[in-house]
Coordinates of C-alpha atoms and ligand atoms in Angstrom, one line a residue:
X698 CA 150.5 34.9 212.2
X699 CA 152.3 31.7 212.2
X700 CA 150.4 29.4 214.4
X701 CA 152.9 26.6 214.2
X702 CA 156.6 26.5 214.8
X703 CA 159.1 23.8 215.3
X704 CA 158.9 22.3 218.8
X705 CA 161.4 23.9 221.3
X706 CA 164.3 21.6 222.1
X707 CA 165.4 20.7 225.7
X708 CA 168.2 22.7 227.2
X709 CA 171.3 20.4 227.3
X710 CA 173.0 19.9 230.7
X711 CA 175.9 22.4 231.4
X712 CA 179.5 21.2 231.3
X713 CA 181.1 20.2 234.6
X714 CA 183.1 23.5 234.7
X715 CA 180.0 25.6 234.4
X716 CA 178.0 23.4 236.8
X717 CA 180.7 24.1 239.4
X718 CA 180.5 27.9 238.8
X719 CA 176.7 27.8 239.3
X720 CA 177.3 26.5 242.9
X721 CA 179.3 29.6 243.8
X722 CA 178.4 31.0 247.2
X723 CA 176.6 34.3 247.2
X724 CA 179.4 36.7 247.9
X725 CA 180.7 40.0 246.7
X726 CA 184.1 40.9 245.3
X727 CA 185.3 43.8 247.5
X728 CA 188.9 45.0 248.2
X729 CA 190.3 42.0 246.3
X730 CA 188.6 39.4 248.4
X731 CA 185.3 37.4 248.2
X732 CA 183.3 38.6 251.1
X733 CA 180.1 37.5 252.8
X734 CA 177.1 39.8 252.3
X735 CA 176.0 41.8 255.4
X736 CA 172.3 41.3 254.8
X737 CA 170.4 38.0 254.2
X738 CA 168.6 39.0 251.0
X739 CA 169.2 36.7 248.1
X740 CA 168.2 36.7 244.4
X741 CA 167.5 33.5 242.4
X742 CA 169.2 33.4 239.0
X743 CA 167.2 31.6 236.3
X744 CA 167.9 29.9 233.0
X745 CA 165.5 31.7 230.7
X746 CA 165.2 28.6 228.4
X747 CA 163.7 26.6 231.2
X748 CA 162.6 29.1 233.9
X749 CA 164.4 27.0 236.4
X750 CA 166.7 28.4 239.1
X751 CA 170.4 27.7 238.3
X752 CA 172.2 29.8 240.9
X753 CA 171.7 32.3 243.7
X754 CA 173.3 35.7 244.3
X755 CA 173.2 38.2 247.1
X756 CA 171.3 41.5 247.0
X757 CA 173.8 44.1 248.3
X758 CA 172.4 46.6 250.8
X759 CA 173.6 50.0 251.7
X760 CA 176.3 48.7 254.1
X761 CA 177.7 46.4 251.4
X762 CA 177.7 49.4 249.0
X763 CA 179.6 51.4 251.7
X764 CA 182.2 48.7 251.9
X765 CA 182.7 48.5 248.2
X766 CA 182.9 52.3 247.8
X767 CA 185.4 52.5 250.7
X768 CA 187.6 49.8 249.0
X769 CA 187.5 51.6 245.7
X770 CA 188.3 55.0 247.4
X771 CA 191.2 53.4 249.3
X772 CA 192.5 51.8 246.1
X773 CA 192.3 55.2 244.3
X774 CA 193.9 57.3 247.0
X775 CA 196.2 55.1 249.0
X776 CA 196.9 51.9 247.1
X777 CA 199.6 51.1 244.5
X778 CA 197.2 51.7 241.6
X779 CA 197.7 55.5 241.5
X780 CA 201.5 55.1 241.3
X781 CA 201.4 52.5 238.6
X782 CA 202.9 53.6 235.3
X783 CA 200.5 53.7 232.3
X784 CA 202.4 50.8 230.8
X785 CA 201.7 48.7 233.9
X786 CA 198.0 49.5 233.7
X787 CA 198.1 48.6 230.1
X788 CA 199.8 45.2 230.9
X789 CA 197.2 44.4 233.5
X790 CA 194.3 45.1 231.2
X791 CA 195.9 43.1 228.5
X792 CA 196.5 40.2 230.9
X793 CA 192.8 40.3 231.8
X794 CA 192.0 40.1 228.0
X795 CA 194.2 37.0 227.8
X796 CA 192.4 35.4 230.7
X797 CA 189.0 36.2 229.1
X798 CA 190.3 34.5 225.9
X799 CA 191.6 31.5 227.8
X800 CA 188.2 31.1 229.5
X801 CA 186.1 31.9 226.5
X802 CA 184.4 28.5 226.3
X803 CA 183.3 28.5 229.9
X804 CA 182.3 32.2 229.9
X805 CA 180.3 31.8 226.7
X806 CA 178.4 28.8 228.1
X807 CA 177.7 30.7 231.4
X808 CA 176.5 33.7 229.4
X809 CA 174.3 31.6 227.3
X810 CA 172.8 29.7 230.2
X811 CA 172.1 32.9 232.2
X812 CA 171.0 35.3 229.4
X813 CA 169.4 32.9 226.9
X814 CA 171.5 33.8 223.8
X815 CA 173.1 31.0 222.0
X816 CA 176.5 29.8 223.1
X817 CA 177.7 30.3 219.5
X818 CA 176.7 34.0 219.5
X819 CA 178.1 34.4 223.0
X820 CA 181.4 33.1 221.7
X821 CA 181.8 35.0 218.5
X822 CA 180.1 38.3 219.6
X823 CA 180.1 38.7 223.4
X824 CA 183.3 37.0 224.4
X825 CA 185.4 37.9 221.3
X826 CA 184.1 41.5 221.8
X827 CA 185.0 41.5 225.5
X828 CA 188.5 40.3 224.8
X829 CA 189.0 42.8 222.0
X830 CA 187.5 45.6 224.0
X831 CA 189.9 45.1 226.8
X832 CA 192.8 45.0 224.3
X833 CA 191.7 48.2 222.6
X834 CA 191.3 50.0 225.9
X835 CA 194.6 48.7 227.2
X836 CA 196.3 50.7 224.5
X837 CA 194.7 53.9 225.7
X838 CA 196.4 53.6 229.1
X839 CA 199.7 54.7 227.5
X840 CA 198.2 57.2 225.1
X841 CA 196.4 59.6 227.4
X842 CA 197.6 63.1 226.6
X843 CA 196.5 66.6 227.3
X844 CA 197.5 70.0 225.8
X845 CA 200.1 72.7 226.2
X846 CA 199.0 76.1 225.0
X847 CA 199.9 79.8 224.8
X848 CA 197.8 82.0 227.0
X849 CA 195.8 84.4 224.8
X850 CA 195.5 87.6 226.8
X851 CA 198.1 89.9 228.2
X852 CA 199.1 89.2 231.9
X853 CA 200.8 91.6 234.3
X854 CA 203.8 93.4 232.9
X855 CA 207.0 91.2 233.0
X856 CA 205.1 88.0 233.9
X857 CA 205.0 85.0 231.5
X858 CA 202.9 81.9 231.8
X859 CA 203.3 78.3 231.0
X860 CA 199.9 76.8 230.7
X861 CA 198.9 73.2 230.1
X862 CA 196.2 70.6 231.0
X863 CA 196.4 67.3 232.8
X864 CA 194.0 64.4 232.5
X865 CA 193.3 62.9 235.9
X866 CA 191.1 59.9 236.7
X867 CA 187.5 60.8 237.3
X868 CA 187.8 58.9 240.6
X869 CA 185.6 56.2 242.1
X870 CA 183.2 55.2 239.4
X871 CA 179.9 53.3 240.0
X872 CA 178.9 51.3 236.9
X873 CA 175.5 49.7 236.4
X874 CA 174.7 47.6 233.3
X875 CA 171.7 45.7 231.9
X876 CA 171.2 42.0 231.0
X877 CA 171.4 42.0 227.3
X878 CA 175.2 41.7 226.9
X879 CA 176.3 41.1 230.4
X880 CA 180.0 40.5 230.1
X881 CA 180.5 42.7 227.1
X882 CA 178.9 45.6 229.0
X883 CA 181.3 44.9 231.8
X884 CA 184.2 45.4 229.4
X885 CA 182.7 48.6 228.0
X886 CA 182.5 49.9 231.5
X887 CA 185.7 48.6 233.2
X888 CA 188.0 48.9 230.2
X889 CA 188.1 52.7 230.0
X890 CA 187.9 53.1 233.7
X891 CA 191.0 51.0 234.2
X892 CA 192.8 52.6 231.3
X893 CA 192.3 56.0 232.8
X894 CA 193.3 55.0 236.4
X895 CA 189.8 55.1 238.0
X896 CA 188.6 52.6 240.5
X897 CA 185.2 50.8 240.1
X898 CA 182.2 49.5 241.9
X899 CA 180.5 47.5 239.2
X900 CA 177.0 46.0 239.3
X901 CA 175.6 43.6 236.7
X902 CA 171.9 43.3 236.2
X903 CA 170.1 41.1 238.8
X904 CA 168.9 38.8 236.0
X905 CA 172.4 38.1 234.6
X906 CA 175.1 38.4 237.3
X907 CA 177.1 35.2 236.6
X908 CA 179.7 36.2 234.1
X909 CA 180.5 39.4 236.0
X910 CA 181.3 37.3 239.1
X911 CA 183.5 35.0 237.0
X912 CA 185.2 38.1 235.5
X913 CA 186.0 39.2 239.1
X914 CA 188.0 36.0 239.6
X915 CA 189.9 36.8 236.4
X916 CA 190.5 40.4 237.6
X917 CA 192.0 39.0 240.8
X918 CA 194.1 36.5 238.8
X919 CA 195.4 39.2 236.4
X920 CA 196.8 40.9 239.5
X921 CA 194.9 44.2 239.7
X922 CA 195.6 45.7 243.1
X923 CA 192.8 45.1 245.7
X924 CA 189.9 47.5 245.5
X925 CA 190.5 48.7 241.9
X926 CA 187.5 46.7 240.8
X927 CA 184.7 45.7 243.2
X928 CA 181.7 43.7 242.0
X929 CA 178.4 43.8 243.8
X930 CA 175.3 41.9 242.8
X931 CA 171.8 43.2 243.6
X932 CA 168.6 44.8 242.5
X933 CA 168.5 48.1 240.9
X934 CA 166.2 49.6 243.5
X935 CA 168.4 48.5 246.4
X936 CA 172.0 48.1 245.3
X937 CA 171.8 50.3 242.2
X938 CA 170.1 53.2 243.9
X939 CA 172.5 53.1 246.9
X940 CA 175.5 53.2 244.5
X941 CA 174.0 56.2 242.7
X942 CA 173.2 58.1 245.9
X943 CA 176.5 57.3 247.6
X944 CA 178.6 60.5 248.4
X945 CA 181.8 58.6 247.9
X946 CA 181.1 58.0 244.2
X947 CA 182.5 60.5 241.8
X948 CA 180.9 59.3 238.6
X949 CA 178.2 57.0 237.4
X950 CA 178.2 55.1 234.1
X951 CA 174.9 53.5 233.3
X952 CA 173.5 51.5 230.5
X953 CA 169.8 50.5 230.7
X954 CA 166.3 51.9 230.4
X955 CA 165.6 55.6 229.7
X956 CA 163.2 55.5 232.8
X957 CA 166.0 54.5 235.1
X958 CA 168.5 56.8 233.3
X959 CA 166.3 59.7 234.2
X960 CA 166.0 58.6 237.9
X961 CA 169.8 58.3 238.1
X962 CA 170.4 61.7 236.5
X963 CA 168.0 63.2 239.1
X964 CA 169.5 61.4 242.0
X965 CA 173.1 62.3 240.9
X966 CA 172.1 66.0 241.0
X967 CA 172.3 66.1 244.8
X968 CA 176.0 65.3 244.8
X969 CA 176.7 66.6 241.2
X970 CA 178.3 63.3 240.3
X971 CA 179.4 63.0 236.7
X972 CA 176.9 60.9 234.8
X973 CA 177.1 59.1 231.5
X974 CA 173.9 57.4 230.2
X975 CA 173.5 54.9 227.4
X976 CA 169.8 54.4 227.2
X977 CA 167.1 53.0 225.0
X978 CA 166.4 53.3 221.3
X979 CA 163.9 52.8 218.5
X980 CA 166.4 52.8 215.7
X981 CA 165.2 53.2 212.1
X982 CA 166.3 51.0 209.2
X983 CA 165.8 53.0 206.0
X984 CA 165.9 51.1 202.7
X985 CA 165.9 52.9 199.4
X986 CA 164.9 51.0 196.2
X987 CA 168.4 51.3 194.8
X988 CA 169.9 49.3 197.6
X989 CA 171.2 45.7 197.2
X990 CA 167.8 44.4 198.3
X991 CA 168.9 40.9 199.2
X992 CA 171.6 42.3 201.5
X993 CA 169.1 44.8 202.8
X994 CA 166.5 42.1 203.6
X995 CA 169.1 40.1 205.5
X996 CA 170.5 43.2 207.2
X997 CA 167.0 44.4 208.3
X998 CA 166.2 40.9 209.7
X999 CA 169.5 40.8 211.6
X1000 CA 169.1 44.4 212.8
X1001 CA 166.0 43.5 214.7
X1002 CA 166.3 39.8 215.5
X1003 CA 169.9 39.6 216.7
X1004 CA 170.0 38.8 220.4
X1005 CA 166.3 38.2 220.3
X1006 CA 165.8 41.9 219.7
X1007 CA 167.3 42.8 223.1
X1008 CA 169.7 45.4 221.7
X1009 CA 169.6 49.1 222.5
X1010 CA 170.5 49.9 218.9
X1011 CA 168.2 47.2 217.3
X1012 CA 166.7 48.3 214.1
X1013 CA 163.1 48.1 215.2
X1014 CA 161.4 50.6 212.8
X1015 CA 161.7 49.5 209.2
X1016 CA 161.1 52.2 206.5
X1017 CA 161.1 50.9 203.0
X1018 CA 160.6 52.9 199.8
X1019 CA 157.2 52.2 198.4
X1020 CA 158.7 50.6 195.3
X1021 CA 160.6 48.0 197.3
X1022 CA 158.2 47.7 200.3
X1023 CA 156.5 44.4 199.5
X1024 CA 159.6 42.6 198.5
X1025 CA 161.6 43.7 201.5
X1026 CA 158.8 43.1 204.0
X1027 CA 158.0 39.7 202.6
X1028 CA 161.8 38.9 202.7
X1029 CA 162.2 39.9 206.3
X1030 CA 159.0 38.0 207.3
X1031 CA 160.3 34.9 205.5
X1032 CA 163.6 35.3 207.3
X1033 CA 161.7 35.6 210.6
X1034 CA 159.7 32.4 210.0
X1035 CA 162.9 30.5 209.2
X1036 CA 164.6 31.3 212.5
X1037 CA 164.9 28.3 214.8
X1038 CA 164.0 29.1 218.4
X1039 CA 165.5 27.0 221.2
X1040 CA 167.7 26.9 224.2
X1041 CA 171.1 28.5 224.0
X1042 CA 173.2 25.4 224.6
X1043 CA 171.6 23.5 221.8
X1044 CA 173.9 23.9 218.8
X1045 CA 170.9 23.9 216.4
X1046 CA 169.3 27.0 218.0
X1047 CA 169.4 30.2 216.1
X1048 CA 167.5 32.4 218.5
X1049 CA 167.2 32.0 222.2
X1050 CA 164.4 33.0 224.7
X1051 CA 164.1 36.5 226.1
X1052 CA 165.9 37.1 229.3
X1053 CA 163.0 36.9 231.8
X1054 CA 159.3 36.2 232.1
X1055 CA 158.8 39.9 232.8
X1056 CA 160.5 40.8 229.4
X1057 CA 158.5 38.1 227.6
X1058 CA 155.2 39.5 229.0
X1059 CA 156.2 43.0 228.2
X1060 CA 157.0 42.1 224.6
X1061 CA 153.8 40.1 224.2
X1062 CA 151.8 43.0 225.6
X1063 CA 153.3 45.4 223.1
X1064 CA 152.4 43.0 220.3
X1065 CA 148.8 42.8 221.6
X1066 CA 148.6 46.6 221.9
X1067 CA 149.8 46.9 218.3
X1068 CA 147.0 44.5 217.2
X1069 CA 144.4 46.4 219.2
X1070 CA 145.6 49.6 217.5
X1071 CA 145.1 48.1 214.1
X1072 CA 148.5 46.7 213.1
X1073 CA 148.6 43.5 211.0
X1074 CA 150.8 40.7 212.2
X1075 CA 152.6 39.4 209.1
X1076 CA 154.5 36.7 211.1
X1077 CA 155.2 35.7 214.7
X1078 CA 153.5 37.4 217.6
X1079 CA 153.2 34.6 219.9
X1080 CA 154.8 32.6 222.7
X1081 CA 155.5 29.0 221.8
X1082 CA 154.1 26.4 224.1
X1083 CA 157.3 25.9 226.1
X1084 CA 158.5 26.6 229.6
X1085 CA 161.2 29.1 228.4
X1086 CA 160.6 32.8 227.8
X1087 CA 160.3 32.6 224.0
X1088 CA 158.6 35.0 221.6
X1089 CA 158.4 34.2 217.9
X1090 CA 160.1 36.8 215.6
X1091 CA 157.4 39.3 214.7
X1092 CA 156.8 41.6 211.8
X1093 CA 154.0 44.2 212.1
X1094 CA 152.6 46.1 209.2
X1095 CA 149.8 48.7 208.8
X1096 CA 151.1 50.7 211.7
X1097 CA 150.7 54.4 212.3
X1098 CA 153.2 56.7 213.9
X1099 CA 151.0 57.3 216.9
X1100 CA 150.9 53.6 217.9
X1101 CA 152.8 52.5 221.0
X1102 CA 154.5 49.8 219.0
X1103 CA 156.0 52.5 216.8
X1104 CA 156.9 54.9 219.5
X1105 CA 158.1 52.9 222.5
X1106 CA 161.1 50.6 222.9
X1107 CA 159.9 47.0 223.0
X1108 CA 163.2 45.3 223.5
X1109 CA 162.2 42.1 221.8
X1110 CA 162.1 40.5 218.3
X1111 CA 159.4 42.9 217.0
X1112 CA 159.6 44.9 213.8
X1113 CA 157.2 47.6 212.6
X1114 CA 157.3 48.3 208.9
X1115 CA 156.3 51.5 207.1
X1116 CA 156.5 52.9 203.6
X1117 CA 158.0 56.2 202.4
X1118 CA 158.3 58.1 199.1
X1119 CA 161.3 60.5 199.5
X1120 CA 164.3 61.4 201.5
X1121 CA 162.8 64.4 203.4
X1122 CA 159.7 62.4 204.3
X1123 CA 161.6 59.4 205.6
X1124 CA 164.1 61.6 207.5
X1125 CA 161.2 63.2 209.3
X1126 CA 159.6 59.8 210.1
X1127 CA 162.9 58.4 211.3
X1128 CA 163.4 61.4 213.6
X1129 CA 159.8 61.3 215.0
X1130 CA 160.9 59.6 218.2
X1131 CA 162.2 60.7 221.6
X1132 CA 165.2 58.4 221.0
X1133 CA 168.3 58.9 218.9
X1134 CA 170.7 56.1 219.4
X1135 CA 171.3 54.7 215.9
X1136 CA 170.0 54.3 212.4
X1137 CA 170.9 52.5 209.2
X1138 CA 170.5 53.6 205.6
X1139 CA 170.6 51.1 202.8
X1140 CA 171.3 52.5 199.3
X1141 CA 173.8 52.2 196.5
X1142 CA 173.4 55.9 195.6
X1143 CA 176.1 57.9 197.2
X1144 CA 174.2 61.2 196.9
X1145 CA 171.2 59.7 198.7
X1146 CA 173.4 58.5 201.5
X1147 CA 175.2 61.8 201.8
X1148 CA 172.0 63.7 201.8
X1149 CA 170.2 61.7 204.4
X1150 CA 173.1 61.0 206.9
X1151 CA 173.3 64.6 208.3
X1152 CA 169.5 64.7 208.7
X1153 CA 169.3 61.7 211.0
X1154 CA 169.3 62.6 214.7
X1155 CA 171.2 59.6 216.0
X1156 CA 174.6 58.9 217.6
X1157 CA 175.5 56.3 215.0
X1158 CA 174.4 56.0 211.4
X1159 CA 175.3 52.8 209.6
X1160 CA 175.3 52.7 205.8
X1161 CA 174.5 49.3 204.2
X1162 CA 175.1 47.6 207.6
X1163 CA 173.5 47.7 211.1
X1164 CA 174.6 46.8 214.6
X1165 CA 178.3 46.9 213.7
X1166 CA 180.0 48.2 216.8
X1167 CA 183.7 48.8 217.1
X1168 CA 185.7 49.8 220.1
X1169 CA 187.2 52.7 218.1
X1170 CA 183.9 54.1 217.1
X1171 CA 182.2 56.5 219.5
X1172 CA 178.8 55.1 220.6
X1173 CA 176.0 56.9 222.4
X1174 CA 172.8 58.7 222.0
X1175 CA 171.2 61.9 220.8
X1176 CA 168.0 63.0 222.6
X1177 CA 166.6 60.6 225.2
X1178 CA 169.0 57.8 224.3
X1179 CA 171.3 59.4 226.8
X1180 CA 174.5 61.4 226.8
X1181 CA 178.2 60.9 226.6
X1182 CA 180.0 58.8 224.1
X1183 CA 181.6 55.4 225.0
X1184 CA 184.4 53.8 222.9
X1185 CA 187.2 55.4 221.0
X1186 CA 189.0 58.5 222.2
X1187 CA 185.7 60.0 223.2
X1188 CA 185.2 57.7 226.2
X1189 CA 188.3 59.1 227.8
X1190 CA 186.5 62.4 228.4
X1191 CA 183.9 60.5 230.5
X1192 CA 186.5 58.9 232.8
X1193 CA 188.9 61.8 233.3
X1194 CA 188.8 65.3 234.8
X1195 CA 190.7 68.0 232.9
X1196 CA 192.9 70.1 235.1
X1197 CA 194.4 73.3 233.8
X1198 CA 197.8 74.3 235.2
X1199 CA 199.0 77.8 234.9
X1200 CA 202.6 78.5 235.9
X1201 CA 203.8 82.1 236.2
X1202 CA 207.5 82.8 235.6
Ligands
NAI1732 P1 166.6 48.7 233.9 O1 167.0 50.0 233.3 O2 165.6 48.8 235.1 O3 167.8 47.8 234.4 C1 169.2 48.1 233.9 C2 170.1 48.1 235.1 O4 169.8 49.2 236.0 C3 170.1 46.9 236.0 O5 171.4 46.6 236.5 C4 169.2 47.3 237.2 O6 169.5 46.6 238.3 C5 169.6 48.8 237.3 N1 168.6 49.6 237.9 C6 167.2 49.5 237.9 N2 166.7 50.4 238.6 C7 167.7 51.2 239.2 C8 167.7 52.3 240.0 N3 166.6 52.9 240.5 N4 168.9 52.8 240.4 C9 170.0 52.3 239.9 N5 170.1 51.2 239.1 C10 168.9 50.7 238.7 O7 165.9 47.8 232.8 P2 164.9 46.6 232.9 O8 163.9 46.9 233.9 O9 165.7 45.4 233.1 O10 164.3 46.6 231.5 C11 163.2 47.5 231.2 C12 163.3 48.0 229.8 O11 164.4 48.8 229.7 C13 163.5 47.0 228.7 O12 162.2 46.5 228.2 C14 164.1 47.9 227.6 O13 163.2 48.6 226.9 C15 165.0 48.8 228.4 N6 166.4 48.4 228.5 C16 167.3 49.0 227.7 C17 168.6 48.6 227.7 C18 169.6 49.3 226.8 O14 170.6 48.7 226.6 N7 169.3 50.4 226.3 C19 169.0 47.5 228.5 C20 168.0 46.9 229.3 C21 166.7 47.4 229.3
MG1733 MG1 163.8 48.1 235.6

């Protein structure tokens, strides 16, 4: 365990532009306007690097949700949106991407301040990703097609049929996202909904609502018709649950914990809403001895420590072939020790705090449970003496497959390392989890790669890389990591209903 670490720097003051945004009144974006909340409940928004309050937002109650759903319904059925040509929708989404690009610096700073991640990462990953996601999805607006087909059985004598399908918007979509990639998650949700002609009630996580509110300004500026996108802030148990239960919502798109995903799926049963769920993970990183081991060490460290480990597809279970185990695990531990923790707005920072005190405590409790169960802490495992919600990057060895640290999603910078001897053994170990979101395989032997890839039960398998996400590449889980695939052509299925049309002539 590393008892010492560099002292944590002080969070620099925000820019004037961001300081002004922090003073925003607690309001919702409904029907194209900023409106006052009906109820008086408020939620403080904190800087995780200091624990200090930086802003306040409103907790939307059932009546606020009613208003937002009504606005989305009106925009879907009565407004100009449904008559807009695909090329107009495409142009609007592209315009939004241009506005995101124009405001990158301010949005990245806001994201860093609210989430804890570094402003540098927020710029090159979250904001660049948000811009490009909207651009990619803008293109789909003009490429939605369905099928024309021959009927296959004999109809009544003398009657012919012309049969085809239409893709129609799924309708009013409720979208609920977590706090790890706040604005990028907004793009993942809003992009395909707008491309397909749906209307949205969007809720960011209560911990990280600030960039979504700023994005609503940009949605208005881009010129989307009123009510096409509505943004509510609020707690999961109040706002989120009311959105899920609302009879005026046709579809729910959720990213977050498996626990809440299950609740949502149950609740949606009453109204048979369409549900897509992108949930937790415990993704394996599998390193064979013939891999480029330097690249694998760096890749494995990045796979688990990127975004302070708060990534649904983080590579949190490291499996290294016995022959390479010591070298790789020592390398990853050394990389962990070298990471400089600090506040997101300090340019020298490499890893920020976790998002909240709750998350910091959860992660530290997991590490303690691992130690109690007999794991060895090779590095990290502690909270620096600082007001922010930091956890030092942690590598645990001597773990067994029944330990909670091996089985459960920790959602922090914590890696568990295990040895293996052959492909079949490691495939079984990798699959010994209720999750199935992602995995990575590191090898220079094409036969090894081709043999193991089909055996891994996961929605994404990276080879010699990890955490690379592209808007064209379907993303989603096997097993309890959820269902439905976001991105690519696949996401269009989530946001459209297929209508068969049969014309007799
Ligand atoms: P969470 O799943 O409770 O929160 C995610 C979103 O769901 C937030 O917007 C929240 O307001 C909303 N929500 C919560 N309860 C709801 C309900 N009953 N109905 C509707 N919406 C609801 O996640 P939380 O509590 O912040 O984190 C707990 C654990 O969940 C983490 O330690 C991590 O393991 C996992 N998690 C996984 C994520 C992923 O991307 N797969 C993202 C965030 C958390
Ligand atoms: Mg929760």
